[in-house]
Amino acid sequence: MSVPDRMDERLRALGLVEAQRMAEALFATTAARGLVVPGRSEREASDRIGDLARELFGTAARLPGPLVRSGPHTLLPYGPETSDRVIGEDDVVVAELGSVLAVSEAGFASTLVFGQDPDKHRLALDLPRMFTACREALLADSRITGRGLHAELQALAATSGWTVAGWHCGHLVGADPSAGVRDVRPDAYICAENDRQMRRTLQGGWQAHWILEIHLVDGRRGFGGSYKRLLDLV
């Protein structure tokens, strides 16, 4: 296996950033067209986003389509199937859009809030704020480990009154976020068991790139929100 050169690395990074740009454009157009609204079911909203992706990107879009979750379904991690649910007037809605793109390494999720609940709107603001804080922590410390960044997010969430759901809060680009490999390969995840530096070269010579998945929940009130983006690439 040949070792990638700097041009290979550059092209891979550009491809990842472009995939995220496409997901951001898809989410913005979804919101602008009102494809996710109260009174519409999660499945119908997902189907409409899938149709929009094919309209915008043609063959760059693929099935399975996006995953839309609302209300108590937002407490659940990505992966397990849920029954269909009609979006309520005061719901939090999470849209996972990475899977709608042909680039399998893409990862993207954002959160919408309907109604006037101040805590739910605070959640929507806290998600990108904590993402920025975690990115700054990674850039400020070239030796930070997966364990260290996981602890950073836990502290940020606790200070703001949220709980971080799940055993990890992100993964290496290319790792399956739904795979049960916690004990097999923790170094591929941003988790308490990962004591390896995040800024490192992987087997095969590729630079490690990360997707940060922030999933915050309020278990008492029964809602949560997610924010997923490339962590070390802008």
XYZ file of C-alpha atoms in Angstrom:
234
model
C 0.000 0.000 0.000
C 1.447 3.351 -1.027
C 1.742 6.130 1.521
C -0.424 9.151 0.629
C 1.444 12.282 -0.368
C 0.509 15.833 0.539
C -1.683 16.185 -2.555
C -3.594 13.002 -1.625
C -4.167 14.421 1.861
C -5.268 17.746 0.455
C -7.759 16.195 -1.959
C -9.225 13.989 0.761
C -9.658 16.969 3.081
C -11.268 19.039 0.334
C -13.678 16.190 -0.405
C -14.729 15.975 3.241
C -15.238 19.721 3.518
C -17.279 19.733 0.293
C -19.502 16.931 1.589
C -20.188 18.951 4.730
C -20.902 22.067 2.642
C -23.491 20.061 0.695
C -25.130 18.884 3.920
C -25.211 22.439 5.272
C -26.836 23.649 2.043
C -29.369 20.821 2.228
C -30.264 21.681 5.829
C -30.578 25.416 5.051
C -32.852 24.733 2.071
C -34.877 22.260 4.128
C -35.543 24.961 6.717
C -36.235 27.640 4.071
C -38.810 25.461 2.286
C -40.472 24.335 5.501
C -40.010 20.645 4.849
C -39.831 19.887 8.578
C -42.855 21.434 10.291
C -45.334 20.597 13.055
C -48.127 18.362 11.821
C -45.881 16.449 9.422
C -44.656 12.976 10.322
C -40.975 12.196 10.776
C -41.077 9.740 7.887
C -42.730 12.206 5.533
C -40.246 14.925 6.490
C -37.369 12.498 5.888
C -38.772 11.553 2.472
C -39.134 15.198 1.473
C -35.539 15.932 2.460
C -34.441 12.946 0.411
C -36.348 14.293 -2.599
C -34.734 17.685 -2.087
C -31.269 16.117 -1.920
C -31.829 14.426 -5.255
C -33.097 17.718 -6.695
C -30.042 19.627 -5.473
C -27.301 17.063 -5.951
C -28.580 14.470 -8.433
C -26.397 11.388 -8.430
C -24.397 12.729 -5.460
C -27.426 11.901 -3.290
C -28.094 8.318 -2.288
C -30.356 6.113 -0.194
C -30.963 5.492 2.628
C -32.264 8.974 3.170
C -31.951 11.343 6.117
C -33.235 10.548 9.555
C -35.629 12.969 11.252
C -36.451 12.571 14.935
C -38.720 14.666 17.117
C -39.905 14.981 20.705
C -38.927 11.996 22.888
C -37.255 10.334 19.888
C -34.511 12.969 20.169
C -33.329 11.238 23.340
C -32.247 8.211 21.318
C -28.857 7.725 19.672
C -28.456 7.550 15.919
C -28.983 4.055 14.576
C -31.950 2.298 16.231
C -35.191 2.430 14.252
C -38.174 4.203 15.807
C -41.875 4.185 15.052
C -43.144 7.077 12.962
C -44.263 10.153 14.892
C -46.038 13.398 14.007
C -43.963 16.480 14.836
C -45.615 18.562 17.558
C -46.073 22.316 17.880
C -43.451 22.618 20.657
C -41.025 19.909 19.589
C -37.299 19.732 19.195
C -36.403 18.062 15.866
C -33.041 16.528 14.939
C -32.122 15.975 11.289
C -29.258 13.569 10.494
C -28.238 14.386 6.920
C -24.871 12.727 6.407
C -26.440 9.516 5.137
C -28.202 11.320 2.288
C -24.893 12.029 0.538
C -22.945 9.630 -1.647
C -19.782 10.458 0.301
C -19.942 7.763 2.971
C -17.497 9.550 5.275
C -19.752 12.585 5.676
C -21.339 13.253 9.055
C -23.859 16.014 9.754
C -26.705 16.685 12.169
C -28.532 19.829 13.220
C -31.416 20.695 15.509
C -34.581 22.724 14.951
C -36.895 24.021 17.684
C -40.584 24.831 17.316
C -42.621 26.765 19.853
C -41.424 29.174 22.527
C -39.948 26.922 25.207
C -36.860 28.829 26.459
C -34.965 25.698 27.531
C -35.370 24.106 24.114
C -34.150 27.259 22.401
C -31.239 27.409 24.838
C -30.345 23.864 23.849
C -30.278 24.839 20.172
C -27.838 27.652 21.010
C -25.683 25.584 23.366
C -25.009 22.861 20.791
C -22.933 24.945 18.327
C -21.382 26.891 21.203
C -20.034 23.691 22.745
C -18.875 22.473 19.355
C -16.820 25.652 18.932
C -15.372 25.262 22.428
C -14.339 21.657 21.702
C -12.763 22.633 18.395
C -10.795 25.377 20.139
C -9.639 22.872 22.762
C -8.386 20.539 20.038
C -6.573 23.309 18.172
C -5.040 24.692 21.360
C -3.542 21.377 22.518
C -1.841 19.191 19.912
C -1.523 16.401 22.525
C -5.157 16.257 23.610
C -6.550 12.720 23.746
C -9.993 11.386 22.994
C -10.462 11.026 26.735
C -9.455 14.653 27.276
C -11.886 16.064 24.708
C -14.667 13.802 25.973
C -14.105 15.188 29.474
C -14.107 18.737 28.075
C -17.555 18.244 26.559
C -18.864 16.562 29.707
C -17.775 19.577 31.762
C -19.320 22.060 29.326
C -22.610 20.180 29.332
C -22.745 19.868 33.118
C -22.133 23.595 33.538
C -25.110 24.319 31.263
C -27.400 21.746 32.874
C -27.399 19.110 30.121
C -26.439 15.440 30.011
C -24.182 14.077 27.265
C -25.931 10.994 25.873
C -24.065 7.896 24.743
C -20.628 6.489 25.493
C -18.818 8.543 22.845
C -19.158 12.018 21.358
C -17.546 11.444 17.988
C -15.348 9.221 15.885
C -12.638 9.072 13.285
C -13.773 9.894 9.775
C -14.529 6.525 8.208
C -15.415 4.761 11.470
C -18.948 3.421 11.783
C -20.637 5.500 14.525
C -23.240 2.808 15.186
C -20.837 -0.131 15.417
C -20.451 -1.804 18.801
C -16.669 -1.535 18.985
C -16.222 0.286 22.276
C -14.036 -2.457 23.710
C -12.420 -3.441 20.408
C -11.168 -0.111 19.114
C -11.769 2.793 21.524
C -8.991 4.822 19.867
C -11.365 5.421 16.920
C -13.825 7.260 19.171
C -13.907 10.394 21.300
C -14.609 8.568 24.528
C -13.387 8.052 28.082
C -11.434 4.915 27.094
C -9.384 6.621 24.356
C -6.037 7.723 25.791
C -4.390 8.261 22.389
C -3.681 11.685 20.927
C -6.300 12.795 18.446
C -3.836 14.656 16.214
C -1.921 11.736 14.764
C -1.127 9.750 11.627
C -3.154 6.593 11.051
C -2.131 3.246 9.679
C -1.497 3.721 5.967
C -0.085 7.197 6.484
C -3.323 9.197 6.447
C -3.883 12.133 8.786
C -6.564 11.465 11.403
C -9.699 13.546 10.886
C -12.581 13.592 13.348
C -16.340 14.084 13.428
C -17.661 15.522 16.688
C -21.166 14.343 17.621
C -22.712 16.368 20.413
C -25.901 14.775 21.717
C -27.301 16.654 24.707
C -30.452 15.596 26.526
C -32.806 16.673 29.272
C -34.000 13.299 30.498
C -36.426 14.787 33.016
C -38.346 16.764 30.392
C -37.861 14.192 27.647
C -36.062 15.989 24.828
C -32.598 16.274 23.356
C -30.656 17.776 20.489
C -27.714 16.890 18.272
C -24.988 18.742 16.430
C -22.550 16.826 14.234
C -19.782 18.314 12.090
C -16.189 17.799 10.987
C -14.127 18.781 13.993
C -10.615 19.484 12.706
C -11.427 20.652 9.154
C -13.162 23.934 8.309
